[in-house]
Amino acid sequence: MKCLISLIIAVLTLASCATADKAARDQRRRDRAEKVAGAIESGRYRVGIRTAYPIRGAAVQVTGDYGLEVSGDSVTVYLPYFGRGYTLPYGGGKGLNFKALTTEYDVRKMKRGRTRVEFSTRNDEDTYRFTVDVFDNGQVSIDVQPQQRSRISYSGELE
């Protein structure tokens, strides 16, 4: 009998701890979603890149300080490029390493906690169309469609 009472007390204690942990996790998740939504609404955020997905070939794990930074009506792009160039300047050009103004900037709330940011930009070498999917947990997927190079995608996290 004494063993049964001890067992019941242990189960109830574990159940209450699990409920408290779940509530804390839910609160952290809501806080993170609010922080992400605030950054997107302000138009000032930075995405750190972890993986590049070229159209041809395997995924490439990226090390270093690569990223995409949006500041109002401008964007700073510092991304590695793995792919085919169709019409490039001698020496390969700048690639995806430039700062420029954005045009056609559009933010849409999608299903399941995802926000899609689309914009175009250009530098002296090419015109680019960016599609940035930002999830409530801070994970980000970036799709870049240049006119003079093959398309490439990236995954990373909102910083």
XYZ file of C-alpha atoms in Angstrom:
159
model
C 0.000 0.000 0.000
C 2.827 2.346 0.922
C 4.495 1.583 -2.430
C 1.266 2.358 -4.324
C 0.890 5.761 -2.636
C 4.532 6.599 -3.425
C 3.953 5.605 -7.044
C 0.834 7.806 -7.322
C 2.661 10.788 -5.817
C 5.584 10.281 -8.236
C 3.243 10.115 -11.262
C 1.369 13.243 -10.191
C 4.621 15.128 -9.631
C 5.935 14.168 -13.075
C 2.628 15.106 -14.713
C 2.650 18.547 -13.113
C 6.266 19.107 -14.203
C 5.390 18.100 -17.775
C 2.476 20.549 -17.791
C 4.691 23.374 -16.492
C 7.353 22.574 -19.125
C 4.750 22.590 -21.889
C 3.384 25.951 -20.752
C 6.910 27.413 -20.655
C 7.669 26.037 -24.152
C 4.429 27.488 -25.501
C 5.258 30.877 -24.003
C 8.770 30.836 -25.514
C 7.254 29.871 -28.887
C 4.757 32.779 -28.706
C 7.515 35.217 -27.677
C 9.690 34.101 -30.593
C 6.765 34.439 -33.043
C 6.073 37.991 -31.802
C 9.750 38.918 -32.143
C 9.862 37.529 -35.701
C 6.637 39.322 -36.682
C 7.959 42.591 -35.231
C 11.197 42.341 -37.211
C 9.363 41.646 -40.477
C 6.861 44.470 -39.888
C 9.652 46.948 -39.103
C 11.433 46.060 -42.351
C 14.769 45.757 -40.563
C 16.147 42.258 -40.090
C 19.128 40.045 -40.858
C 19.156 36.423 -41.942
C 22.228 34.297 -41.224
C 22.790 31.519 -43.768
C 23.681 27.919 -42.859
C 23.036 25.917 -46.041
C 23.047 26.645 -49.788
C 20.984 24.563 -52.232
C 22.197 24.971 -55.818
C 19.880 23.813 -58.610
C 22.463 21.268 -59.708
C 24.482 19.400 -57.145
C 24.247 18.631 -53.474
C 23.499 20.967 -50.600
C 26.505 22.904 -49.307
C 26.990 23.664 -45.601
C 28.101 27.272 -45.312
C 30.535 28.594 -42.723
C 31.270 32.226 -42.159
C 29.215 35.361 -41.795
C 27.066 34.998 -44.925
C 23.649 36.543 -44.853
C 20.969 38.849 -46.154
C 20.158 42.111 -44.408
C 17.072 44.189 -45.160
C 17.091 47.792 -43.910
C 13.998 49.677 -44.998
C 14.225 50.164 -48.765
C 17.722 48.699 -49.204
C 19.219 45.246 -49.004
C 22.754 44.066 -48.279
C 23.453 40.703 -49.883
C 26.479 38.642 -48.903
C 25.744 35.106 -50.094
C 27.935 32.359 -51.556
C 26.999 31.321 -55.079
C 27.268 27.802 -56.463
C 25.880 27.468 -59.949
C 26.101 28.317 -63.592
C 26.514 31.845 -64.927
C 25.166 32.582 -68.406
C 26.422 36.098 -69.165
C 28.979 37.363 -66.672
C 31.694 40.010 -66.657
C 35.268 38.914 -67.104
C 36.550 37.329 -63.889
C 33.105 36.240 -62.684
C 31.897 39.582 -61.369
C 30.668 40.355 -57.870
C 28.222 37.488 -57.587
C 25.814 37.802 -54.689
C 27.886 40.356 -52.791
C 26.355 43.832 -53.086
C 24.200 46.537 -51.521
C 21.251 47.946 -53.481
C 17.757 49.409 -53.276
C 14.740 47.093 -53.264
C 11.742 47.414 -55.563
C 8.369 45.669 -55.562
C 8.721 44.890 -51.842
C 5.715 42.783 -50.753
C 4.943 41.055 -47.418
C 2.181 38.439 -47.194
C 1.061 36.279 -44.276
C 0.742 32.663 -45.428
C -0.666 29.533 -43.773
C 0.864 27.742 -40.793
C 2.895 30.556 -39.296
C 4.795 31.555 -42.427
C 5.367 35.041 -43.808
C 6.521 35.523 -47.394
C 8.605 38.562 -48.323
C 9.197 39.147 -52.028
C 11.295 41.877 -53.593
C 13.451 42.660 -56.588
C 16.809 44.362 -56.682
C 19.555 44.998 -59.169
C 23.211 45.848 -59.298
C 25.408 46.775 -62.261
C 25.700 43.101 -63.273
C 22.258 41.553 -62.917
C 18.649 41.779 -61.740
C 17.525 39.516 -58.888
C 14.145 38.353 -57.581
C 14.192 37.283 -53.902
C 11.530 35.186 -52.184
C 12.098 34.987 -48.428
C 9.896 32.665 -46.345
C 10.118 33.431 -42.625
C 8.568 30.987 -40.163
C 7.328 31.855 -36.670
C 10.197 29.906 -35.086
C 12.767 32.122 -36.842
C 13.773 29.657 -39.565
C 14.162 31.241 -42.999
C 14.221 29.951 -46.562
C 15.555 32.230 -49.327
C 15.106 31.660 -53.048
C 17.173 33.842 -55.401
C 16.362 34.057 -59.112
C 19.021 36.011 -61.010
C 18.560 36.746 -64.717
C 22.159 35.977 -65.729
C 22.806 32.989 -63.450
C 21.036 29.805 -62.405
C 18.668 29.910 -59.445
C 19.851 29.058 -55.925
C 18.180 28.664 -52.523
C 19.417 29.084 -48.958
C 18.242 28.196 -45.477
C 19.135 29.954 -42.285
C 17.791 31.721 -39.248
C 16.581 35.204 -38.417
C 19.144 36.916 -36.189
